[in-house]
Amino acid sequence: MARGTVYEGVKVEKNRRNPASIFDRLKILLILGVFFLLAVTYQLSPPFTGWSEAVAITLGTVIGTTLFVLMGLEVLRQFHYYISERWAAYNHLWSNSVFGGMERALQAMMTDWTRFRLARLFKIFLFFMVIGTGVMIIVDGVTNPIDGLIAIPGLIGQYAFIIVYMIMIMSMMVGQFALMFWFLSKGGIDTVFPEDIETRFTSVWGQDHVLDLVKENVAFLENPDEIEAKGGYIPGGILLWGPPGTGKTLIAESIAGEIGKPFVFVDPGAFIQMFMGIGIIKVKRLFRKLRKLSLQHGGVIVFFDEADSLGSRGAVGGGGDGQFKFEAANSLQCNGLGYLSNQSRYQVLDSMNLLDRSDAPEPPKRWYDRIMMMGGGGGGGGMGTLQALLTEMSGLKKPRGLSNKLRRAVGMKPKPPPKYRILVMMATNMPDALDEALLRPGRIDRIYKVGYPSKKGREETFRGYLKKVKNVLTDEDIDRLATMTPYYSGAKVKDLVNEGLILAIREDRDTVEWDDIWKARSLKELGPPEDVEYIERERHAVAIHEAGHAVTAHLLRSHRMIDLVSIEKRATALGMVASLDIEDRVTQWQTELEIDVKVSIASLAVERMFFDGDSSSGVSSDLRAATNLTALMEGVFGMGSGLTSLAGLPDHVITQIPDPTDKVVGRMADRIEERLQVLYDEVYQLLEEHRGDVVRLARVLEEKRTISGEEVAEVMGSESGSWTEHKPEGFGAADLDDLRSAVSDTGPSGNGSPSGNGARGPKGNGESEPIPSDAVEAD
């Protein structure tokens, strides 16, 4: 039981010492006893010297006496501990008064640094005494440790050959491993110096919004004092993420070219090695090289391509939580999670397996979890590679170099480490696979998405690559190309221009024309046509089938245009109608999706119309697409009569959401069938009214096999989407000017909000009045 006493005005608790285990109490005594027994055995020489004489002789030597005294002191120490474990006042007397008083006296006499120096000298003295004692035991004629130290040079000279031989053997063994590790740690890291880099910002097309942000980092790297003098620091890490081929590597090269600094390129598999530890050595060598280049050239850029190959410790989906954490869940839709409370957001993310559980407590380990298994170090370049990379990117900035070691040896303060201007850039198309520790500020300070270029960006990219080849394309042609190539990356644009040049060379021309680019695009996206001849009846049926699709798409789609119509067999399709967006869009509306369904089921309507109610198996894929899209409208998109969303939730891979239409069809089959029937009747009536257009277009297809969207418009005698523009509905019927005026005229008090069952329009005094129903119908 603890008892208290007052010491220097402070009440101090008197506690007994914690009891020690039997092993802790006896382990030192056992060790000393074993050494004493060995010393006795050394003196034993039966039958001349027995055990009693050997013990007496050992006690007469220095080593024997020392061991015996140490054993006695250890017995006394353990007896002292035994009493302290049972008597609180005795323990307090020794720990606080005797030993504590000695400690306080030493602190008053000398500083901690002086005590450290004296302790170091004592350890050195003790080390030499141990060495001298060992020589005394081994060499005859040596009676004390001092003589043993004096005899060491003579022993070295006597056994010099054996010592050198052993050193050479050990050096060869160590050298083999060192050479193997050195050889394996080479490669995968290339350095390009400023004079060898020709890429500039002008070489990057279609990513102006990213370049504007990157140029700011370049300005800081060229003039670091601008931000450091104001108490800030240079952003030292940039992550470029986005789809493949969008120009991430090109942007990194352009930065190195603009600022005239060395550019170090790290291959994706540079840190993936056969043996454990090679990746760590490579990371250390890499950053040692970066620090050297930074001091030599005033800065350096290191670029890790496909960073997902080294940026994960084995947990897929552990990436940052800012820009791309919910990319899979939200896609390009509204961020619905942002409107939820914290508790509701937790439940939704938990159900979608997007919840961060990195700080969750670990489950209790079982006995077989304690067994150490070899191999399988987790993601990245192996066990420890990512950790070494994290440490080097933002670890302790230590004073380095031989001069600092010498300064420490003589007690001088080491020089502070220099400021290394190292810009770390990484690129990946799998940002959710990166470790969160890698993406934290201080390592990766800025994260930029390098997405697909917009129409203006694609136009700029086409102009850049077309300037490199001889062509006759006009500005209107380039504008059409940009419109025809949505979601084209810079790499795909480059490849398309190159394929067009190949087609021109194939026809013994050195000038690229519009037809070359158009054919190249068809080959790239649709594949080459197969050499298949239809029988006449089947060719006519396929032409009618595709003409039904084309007429419906041409009349109803004002938001898209027909690219080409073909009855040539390509891959698994007997024919096709390829369309493309007129403008870049990120959302779709119910009226537009219903038009897509009508275009899909137009093939069934037109076959039944022209073949006396009969239809072919070729409509199966069209019906499947129509059913799938209608199911999504009814059960996921909120475009049906209900509000329930039956969206499939991911189970294991968060970037691949399962198809939910099986649930929707199973629960809403009647509603889907009813809606499809209504849309089928509407498209059947539309095709009945344009029966002649279907026949004319089918004849042109039988003759030419493949025609463009412009030829479809010539046959039809109208512009794309003429029927929808004649009778606009929903989103297409909304007038933007009216919408803007309605928003601007709605007061903050909410008086402009609609009430009752009538729409309301603005009045001159800022209030609102009902809009006449005839005005709406007339529009």
Tab-separated table of C-alpha atoms in Angstrom, residues 270-654:
chain	number	residue	atom	x	y	z
A	270	ALA	CA	11.821	0.762	-61.932
A	271	PHE	CA	11.136	-0.193	-58.321
A	272	ILE	CA	9.660	-3.632	-58.959
A	273	GLN	CA	12.506	-6.025	-58.188
A	274	MET	CA	13.061	-9.712	-57.530
A	275	PHE	CA	14.804	-9.289	-54.171
A	276	MET	CA	13.518	-7.468	-51.146
A	277	GLY	CA	15.359	-4.225	-50.463
A	278	ILE	CA	16.454	-3.398	-54.016
A	279	GLY	CA	13.609	-0.905	-54.384
A	280	ILE	CA	14.684	0.899	-51.223
A	281	ILE	CA	18.244	1.172	-52.515
A	282	LYS	CA	16.953	2.570	-55.807
A	283	VAL	CA	14.872	5.195	-54.021
A	284	LYS	CA	17.884	6.281	-51.938
A	285	ARG	CA	20.129	6.451	-55.028
A	286	LEU	CA	17.474	8.360	-56.963
A	287	PHE	CA	17.084	11.109	-54.382
A	288	ARG	CA	20.824	11.302	-53.797
A	289	LYS	CA	21.123	11.958	-57.514
A	290	LEU	CA	18.274	14.488	-57.424
A	291	ARG	CA	19.913	16.438	-54.604
A	292	LYS	CA	23.172	16.555	-56.523
A	293	LEU	CA	21.481	17.737	-59.736
A	294	SER	CA	19.477	20.295	-57.777
A	295	LEU	CA	22.622	21.888	-56.367
A	296	GLN	CA	24.397	21.793	-59.728
A	297	HIS	CA	21.576	23.263	-61.846
A	298	GLY	CA	19.501	25.177	-59.301
A	299	GLY	CA	16.615	22.736	-59.541
A	300	VAL	CA	15.534	19.410	-60.983
A	301	ILE	CA	12.288	17.739	-62.082
A	302	VAL	CA	11.625	14.060	-61.442
A	303	PHE	CA	8.694	12.429	-63.208
A	304	PHE	CA	7.114	9.137	-62.110
A	305	ASP	CA	5.039	7.782	-64.991
A	306	GLU	CA	2.197	5.360	-64.162
A	307	ALA	CA	2.617	6.186	-60.486
A	308	ASP	CA	-0.021	3.642	-59.474
A	309	SER	CA	2.634	0.941	-59.970
A	310	LEU	CA	4.508	2.163	-56.878
A	311	GLY	CA	2.057	4.337	-55.014
A	312	SER	CA	0.030	1.762	-53.085
A	313	ARG	CA	0.778	-0.341	-50.028
A	314	GLY	CA	-1.572	-3.057	-51.239
A	315	ALA	CA	-5.033	-1.555	-50.582
A	316	VAL	CA	-6.862	-0.708	-53.801
A	317	GLY	CA	-9.038	2.322	-53.397
A	318	GLY	CA	-6.914	3.980	-50.744
A	319	GLY	CA	-6.361	7.109	-52.756
A	320	GLY	CA	-7.005	10.706	-51.948
A	321	ASP	CA	-10.349	11.970	-50.836
A	322	GLY	CA	-10.510	15.231	-52.766
A	323	GLN	CA	-10.955	15.274	-56.494
A	324	PHE	CA	-11.415	11.630	-57.390
A	325	LYS	CA	-12.580	9.817	-54.247
A	326	PHE	CA	-16.186	9.713	-55.447
A	327	GLU	CA	-15.460	9.672	-59.170
A	328	ALA	CA	-16.880	6.165	-59.521
A	329	ALA	CA	-19.969	6.935	-57.473
A	330	ASN	CA	-20.837	10.240	-59.081
A	331	SER	CA	-19.425	9.969	-62.594
A	332	LEU	CA	-20.426	13.230	-64.321
A	333	GLN	CA	-23.669	13.575	-62.422
A	334	CYS	CA	-24.555	15.989	-59.649
A	335	ASN	CA	-22.648	15.300	-56.435
A	336	GLY	CA	-25.643	14.075	-54.479
A	337	LEU	CA	-23.450	13.156	-51.508
A	338	GLY	CA	-22.761	16.832	-50.920
A	339	TYR	CA	-26.372	17.475	-49.884
A	340	LEU	CA	-26.448	14.780	-47.198
A	341	SER	CA	-25.750	15.081	-43.503
A	342	ASN	CA	-22.584	13.468	-42.156
A	343	GLN	CA	-24.512	10.491	-40.779
A	344	SER	CA	-26.402	9.938	-44.031
A	345	ARG	CA	-23.268	10.309	-46.099
A	346	TYR	CA	-21.574	7.705	-43.859
A	347	GLN	CA	-24.379	5.214	-44.504
A	348	VAL	CA	-24.323	5.758	-48.294
A	349	LEU	CA	-20.537	5.464	-48.568
A	350	ASP	CA	-20.551	2.391	-46.343
A	351	SER	CA	-23.089	0.673	-48.600
A	352	MET	CA	-20.967	1.515	-51.655
A	353	ASN	CA	-17.692	0.300	-50.073
A	354	LEU	CA	-16.239	3.799	-50.408
A	355	LEU	CA	-15.798	4.412	-46.700
A	356	ASP	CA	-12.259	5.040	-45.478
A	357	ARG	CA	-11.465	2.466	-42.791
A	358	SER	CA	-7.730	3.163	-42.539
A	359	ASP	CA	-8.040	4.278	-38.903
A	360	ALA	CA	-10.348	1.468	-37.819
A	361	PRO	CA	-9.062	-0.741	-34.985
A	362	GLU	CA	-7.455	-3.987	-36.108
A	363	PRO	CA	-9.235	-7.234	-35.244
A	364	PRO	CA	-7.534	-9.380	-32.590
A	365	LYS	CA	-4.749	-11.485	-34.026
A	366	ARG	CA	-5.059	-15.233	-34.002
A	367	TRP	CA	-2.200	-17.597	-33.288
A	368	TYR	CA	-1.576	-18.392	-36.954
A	369	ASP	CA	-1.474	-14.674	-37.812
A	370	ARG	CA	1.730	-14.446	-35.810
A	371	ILE	CA	3.586	-16.756	-38.184
A	372	MET	CA	5.855	-14.750	-40.452
A	373	MET	CA	5.285	-15.452	-44.127
A	374	MET	CA	7.811	-14.688	-46.851
A	375	GLY	CA	6.979	-12.848	-50.083
A	376	GLY	CA	3.921	-10.845	-51.020
A	377	GLY	CA	5.047	-7.440	-49.888
A	378	GLY	CA	1.896	-5.629	-51.027
A	379	GLY	CA	1.513	-3.016	-53.710
A	380	GLY	CA	4.183	-0.726	-55.041
A	381	GLY	CA	7.723	-1.831	-55.729
A	382	GLY	CA	7.911	-4.208	-52.786
A	383	MET	CA	8.142	-4.106	-49.016
A	384	GLY	CA	9.538	-0.776	-47.858
A	385	THR	CA	9.841	0.859	-51.282
A	386	LEU	CA	6.861	3.174	-50.908
A	387	GLN	CA	7.803	3.962	-47.323
A	388	ALA	CA	11.313	4.921	-48.465
A	389	LEU	CA	9.797	7.123	-51.182
A	390	LEU	CA	7.524	8.853	-48.667
A	391	THR	CA	10.453	9.461	-46.329
A	392	GLU	CA	12.616	10.957	-49.058
A	393	MET	CA	9.816	13.187	-50.359
A	394	SER	CA	9.158	14.868	-47.014
A	395	GLY	CA	11.387	13.306	-44.415
A	396	LEU	CA	13.720	14.871	-41.875
A	397	LYS	CA	16.062	17.342	-43.576
A	398	LYS	CA	19.345	16.172	-42.048
A	399	PRO	CA	22.720	17.921	-42.336
A	400	ARG	CA	24.726	15.705	-44.678
A	401	GLY	CA	28.316	15.377	-45.799
A	402	LEU	CA	31.766	14.545	-44.418
A	403	SER	CA	32.400	18.106	-43.267
A	404	ASN	CA	29.396	17.999	-40.954
A	405	LYS	CA	30.618	14.732	-39.436
A	406	LEU	CA	33.983	16.343	-38.713
A	407	ARG	CA	32.263	19.388	-37.222
A	408	ARG	CA	30.233	17.131	-34.934
A	409	ALA	CA	33.395	15.223	-33.908
A	410	VAL	CA	35.046	18.406	-32.612
A	411	GLY	CA	31.835	19.626	-30.973
A	412	MET	CA	30.897	22.277	-33.563
A	413	LYS	CA	27.370	22.818	-34.740
A	414	PRO	CA	26.796	21.293	-38.207
A	415	LYS	CA	25.914	23.521	-41.128
A	416	PRO	CA	22.189	23.575	-42.020
A	417	PRO	CA	21.190	21.487	-45.052
A	418	PRO	CA	20.843	23.345	-48.354
A	419	LYS	CA	17.458	23.997	-49.924
A	420	TYR	CA	16.999	21.413	-52.633
A	421	ARG	CA	14.731	22.602	-55.480
A	422	ILE	CA	13.159	19.273	-56.431
A	423	LEU	CA	9.816	19.212	-58.234
A	424	VAL	CA	8.218	15.769	-58.035
A	425	MET	CA	5.678	15.055	-60.770
A	426	MET	CA	3.551	11.945	-61.076
A	427	ALA	CA	1.072	10.758	-63.685
A	428	THR	CA	-1.548	8.048	-63.472
A	429	ASN	CA	-4.896	7.022	-64.889
A	430	MET	CA	-5.738	5.105	-61.687
A	431	PRO	CA	-5.646	7.788	-58.968
A	432	ASP	CA	-7.814	5.779	-56.588
A	433	ALA	CA	-4.995	3.202	-56.291
A	434	LEU	CA	-2.539	5.690	-54.800
A	435	ASP	CA	-1.742	5.674	-51.109
A	436	GLU	CA	-3.221	8.530	-49.090
A	437	ALA	CA	0.117	9.242	-47.434
A	438	LEU	CA	1.602	9.893	-50.866
A	439	LEU	CA	-1.054	12.480	-51.718
A	440	ARG	CA	-0.960	14.529	-48.569
A	441	PRO	CA	0.192	18.185	-48.774
A	442	GLY	CA	3.941	18.424	-48.371
A	443	ARG	CA	4.473	15.527	-50.761
A	444	ILE	CA	1.891	16.071	-53.496
A	445	ASP	CA	0.694	19.646	-53.064
A	446	ARG	CA	-1.325	20.014	-56.245
A	447	ILE	CA	-3.558	17.559	-58.079
A	448	TYR	CA	-4.691	18.373	-61.621
A	449	LYS	CA	-7.012	16.358	-63.802
A	450	VAL	CA	-5.836	16.118	-67.410
A	451	GLY	CA	-9.082	15.081	-69.048
A	452	TYR	CA	-10.284	14.782	-72.607
A	453	PRO	CA	-9.937	18.094	-74.432
A	454	SER	CA	-13.035	20.110	-75.257
A	455	LYS	CA	-14.124	20.828	-78.815
A	456	LYS	CA	-11.935	23.934	-78.863
A	457	GLY	CA	-9.050	21.901	-77.498
A	458	ARG	CA	-9.531	19.165	-80.096
A	459	GLU	CA	-9.595	21.790	-82.825
A	460	GLU	CA	-6.320	23.235	-81.559
A	461	THR	CA	-4.818	19.750	-81.364
A	462	PHE	CA	-5.874	18.894	-84.919
A	463	ARG	CA	-4.354	22.129	-86.175
A	464	GLY	CA	-1.084	21.351	-84.391
A	465	TYR	CA	-0.701	17.860	-85.846
A	466	LEU	CA	-1.997	18.788	-89.306
A	467	LYS	CA	0.703	21.455	-89.552
A	468	LYS	CA	3.256	18.656	-89.484
A	469	VAL	CA	1.853	17.055	-92.664
A	470	LYS	CA	0.875	18.453	-96.019
A	471	ASN	CA	-2.916	18.820	-96.183
A	472	VAL	CA	-5.725	20.687	-97.903
A	473	LEU	CA	-8.207	20.742	-95.020
A	474	THR	CA	-10.036	24.034	-94.484
A	475	ASP	CA	-11.038	25.660	-91.210
A	476	GLU	CA	-14.548	24.297	-91.706
A	477	ASP	CA	-13.142	20.787	-92.142
A	478	ILE	CA	-11.136	21.079	-88.927
A	479	ASP	CA	-14.222	22.333	-87.106
A	480	ARG	CA	-16.172	19.324	-88.392
A	481	LEU	CA	-13.341	17.024	-87.282
A	482	ALA	CA	-13.425	18.478	-83.783
A	483	THR	CA	-17.191	17.916	-83.707
A	484	MET	CA	-16.869	14.340	-84.970
A	485	THR	CA	-14.298	13.294	-82.382
A	486	PRO	CA	-15.772	13.689	-78.881
A	487	TYR	CA	-13.674	12.183	-76.065
A	488	TYR	CA	-10.629	12.012	-78.324
A	489	SER	CA	-7.360	12.352	-76.463
A	490	GLY	CA	-4.313	14.046	-77.919
A	491	ALA	CA	-2.784	10.639	-78.664
A	492	LYS	CA	-5.869	9.543	-80.603
A	493	VAL	CA	-5.874	12.788	-82.594
A	494	LYS	CA	-2.218	12.268	-83.477
A	495	ASP	CA	-2.915	8.680	-84.493
A	496	LEU	CA	-5.904	9.723	-86.624
A	497	VAL	CA	-3.856	12.280	-88.572
A	498	ASN	CA	-1.097	9.729	-89.058
A	499	GLU	CA	-3.580	7.091	-90.289
A	500	GLY	CA	-4.967	9.626	-92.770
A	501	LEU	CA	-1.440	10.243	-94.069
A	502	ILE	CA	-0.943	6.479	-94.492
A	503	LEU	CA	-4.141	6.249	-96.568
A	504	ALA	CA	-2.953	9.143	-98.733
A	505	ILE	CA	0.455	7.485	-99.275
A	506	ARG	CA	-1.336	4.241	-100.143
A	507	GLU	CA	-2.924	6.124	-103.077
A	508	ASP	CA	0.432	7.661	-104.138
A	509	ARG	CA	-0.383	11.090	-102.706
A	510	ASP	CA	1.600	13.210	-100.253
A	511	THR	CA	-1.300	15.490	-99.364
A	512	VAL	CA	-3.913	14.570	-96.785
A	513	GLU	CA	-7.505	15.251	-97.828
A	514	TRP	CA	-10.822	15.201	-96.013
A	515	ASP	CA	-11.722	11.746	-97.328
A	516	ASP	CA	-8.481	10.351	-95.912
A	517	ILE	CA	-9.280	11.587	-92.416
A	518	TRP	CA	-12.918	10.449	-92.667
A	519	LYS	CA	-11.923	6.947	-93.819
A	520	ALA	CA	-9.199	6.756	-91.164
A	521	ARG	CA	-11.700	7.605	-88.465
A	522	SER	CA	-14.130	4.953	-89.734
A	523	LEU	CA	-11.375	2.345	-89.738
A	524	LYS	CA	-10.222	3.254	-86.240
A	525	GLU	CA	-13.652	3.371	-84.626
A	526	LEU	CA	-15.646	0.804	-86.604
A	527	GLY	CA	-12.981	-1.480	-87.965
A	528	PRO	CA	-12.440	-2.461	-91.604
A	529	PRO	CA	-15.384	-3.921	-93.556
A	530	GLU	CA	-15.293	-7.662	-94.125
A	531	ASP	CA	-15.368	-9.216	-97.578
A	532	VAL	CA	-18.875	-10.671	-97.254
A	533	GLU	CA	-21.440	-10.760	-100.062
A	534	TYR	CA	-25.115	-10.783	-99.065
A	535	ILE	CA	-27.680	-12.562	-101.190
A	536	GLU	CA	-29.976	-10.061	-102.876
A	537	ARG	CA	-32.985	-10.618	-100.577
A	538	GLU	CA	-30.864	-10.348	-97.438
A	539	ARG	CA	-29.046	-7.269	-98.703
A	540	HIS	CA	-32.397	-5.581	-99.287
A	541	ALA	CA	-33.596	-6.540	-95.782
A	542	VAL	CA	-30.424	-5.167	-94.168
A	543	ALA	CA	-30.785	-1.939	-96.177
A	544	ILE	CA	-34.410	-1.528	-95.025
A	545	HIS	CA	-33.353	-2.269	-91.447
A	546	GLU	CA	-30.577	0.363	-91.413
A	547	ALA	CA	-32.697	2.862	-93.350
A	548	GLY	CA	-35.316	2.649	-90.580
A	549	HIS	CA	-32.675	3.514	-87.999
A	550	ALA	CA	-31.241	6.304	-90.140
A	551	VAL	CA	-34.572	7.981	-91.001
A	552	THR	CA	-35.693	7.958	-87.380
A	553	ALA	CA	-32.345	9.285	-86.141
A	554	HIS	CA	-32.229	11.988	-88.800
A	555	LEU	CA	-35.735	13.234	-88.083
A	556	LEU	CA	-35.700	13.137	-84.293
A	557	ARG	CA	-32.126	13.789	-83.160
A	558	SER	CA	-31.384	17.492	-82.972
A	559	HIS	CA	-28.638	16.956	-80.386
A	560	ARG	CA	-26.742	14.414	-82.496
A	561	MET	CA	-25.969	13.908	-86.163
A	562	ILE	CA	-25.467	10.852	-88.322
A	563	ASP	CA	-21.835	10.134	-89.084
A	564	LEU	CA	-22.291	7.258	-91.509
A	565	VAL	CA	-24.739	4.528	-92.465
A	566	SER	CA	-23.405	1.204	-93.720
A	567	ILE	CA	-24.679	-2.220	-94.718
A	568	GLU	CA	-21.159	-3.650	-94.896
A	569	LYS	CA	-20.422	-6.329	-92.328
A	570	ARG	CA	-17.940	-5.174	-89.711
A	571	ALA	CA	-16.961	-7.379	-86.773
A	572	THR	CA	-20.270	-8.762	-85.434
A	573	ALA	CA	-22.626	-6.204	-87.052
A	574	LEU	CA	-24.352	-6.740	-90.395
A	575	GLY	CA	-24.839	-2.995	-90.711
A	576	MET	CA	-24.739	0.132	-88.599
A	577	VAL	CA	-25.770	3.727	-88.171
A	578	ALA	CA	-22.986	5.633	-86.416
A	579	SER	CA	-23.846	8.972	-84.824
A	580	LEU	CA	-21.900	11.645	-82.994
A	581	ASP	CA	-22.703	14.564	-80.717
A	582	ILE	CA	-23.016	17.974	-82.295
A	583	GLU	CA	-21.740	19.666	-79.146
A	584	ASP	CA	-20.017	18.536	-75.947
A	585	ARG	CA	-22.645	17.509	-73.412
A	586	VAL	CA	-22.331	16.010	-69.920
A	587	THR	CA	-26.003	15.282	-69.192
A	588	GLN	CA	-28.884	13.614	-70.996
A	589	TRP	CA	-32.578	14.424	-70.724
A	590	GLN	CA	-35.632	12.205	-70.760
A	591	THR	CA	-36.774	13.400	-74.182
A	592	GLU	CA	-33.349	12.649	-75.646
A	593	LEU	CA	-33.220	9.174	-74.093
A	594	GLU	CA	-36.715	8.440	-75.435
A	595	ILE	CA	-35.470	9.404	-78.909
A	596	ASP	CA	-32.584	6.960	-78.487
A	597	VAL	CA	-35.091	4.231	-77.606
A	598	LYS	CA	-37.177	5.099	-80.691
A	599	VAL	CA	-34.093	4.900	-82.910
A	600	SER	CA	-33.319	1.457	-81.452
A	601	ILE	CA	-36.782	-0.053	-81.935
A	602	ALA	CA	-37.232	1.601	-85.359
A	603	SER	CA	-35.642	-1.504	-86.905
A	604	LEU	CA	-38.452	-3.729	-85.578
A	605	ALA	CA	-41.120	-1.264	-86.728
A	606	VAL	CA	-39.706	-0.895	-90.235
A	607	GLU	CA	-39.232	-4.655	-90.730
A	608	ARG	CA	-42.812	-5.369	-89.686
A	609	MET	CA	-43.981	-2.524	-91.914
A	610	PHE	CA	-42.217	-3.724	-95.071
A	611	PHE	CA	-42.306	-7.485	-94.523
A	612	ASP	CA	-45.939	-8.017	-93.654
A	613	GLY	CA	-45.507	-8.172	-89.875
A	614	ASP	CA	-42.455	-10.414	-90.069
A	615	SER	CA	-39.118	-9.531	-88.438
A	616	SER	CA	-35.579	-10.927	-88.308
A	617	SER	CA	-33.320	-11.929	-85.445
A	618	GLY	CA	-31.179	-8.891	-86.273
A	619	VAL	CA	-33.423	-6.720	-84.068
A	620	SER	CA	-32.434	-8.614	-80.902
A	621	SER	CA	-29.550	-6.313	-79.998
A	622	ASP	CA	-31.718	-3.254	-80.739
A	623	LEU	CA	-34.461	-4.508	-78.417
A	624	ARG	CA	-31.917	-5.300	-75.728
A	625	ALA	CA	-30.523	-1.770	-75.906
A	626	ALA	CA	-34.018	-0.273	-75.837
A	627	THR	CA	-35.023	-2.413	-72.856
A	628	ASN	CA	-31.846	-1.573	-70.976
A	629	LEU	CA	-32.249	2.157	-71.550
A	630	THR	CA	-35.936	2.119	-70.639
A	631	ALA	CA	-35.169	0.181	-67.457
A	632	LEU	CA	-32.616	2.787	-66.472
A	633	MET	CA	-35.126	5.559	-67.068
A	634	GLU	CA	-37.783	3.792	-64.983
A	635	GLY	CA	-35.652	2.490	-62.118
A	636	VAL	CA	-32.489	4.591	-61.886
A	637	PHE	CA	-32.689	7.975	-63.610
A	638	GLY	CA	-35.996	9.089	-62.062
A	639	MET	CA	-37.653	9.451	-65.486
A	640	GLY	CA	-40.562	7.123	-64.777
A	641	SER	CA	-43.694	7.219	-62.664
A	642	GLY	CA	-41.802	6.181	-59.481
A	643	LEU	CA	-38.947	7.641	-57.446
A	644	THR	CA	-37.192	4.443	-56.353
A	645	SER	CA	-33.587	3.998	-57.540
A	646	LEU	CA	-32.478	0.392	-57.990
A	647	ALA	CA	-28.936	1.280	-58.978
A	648	GLY	CA	-26.510	-1.575	-58.522
A	649	LEU	CA	-23.918	-1.047	-55.829
A	650	PRO	CA	-20.305	-2.224	-56.210
A	651	ASP	CA	-19.212	-5.173	-54.121
A	652	HIS	CA	-15.441	-5.264	-54.567
A	653	VAL	CA	-14.177	-2.957	-57.333
A	654	ILE	CA	-15.394	0.577	-56.790
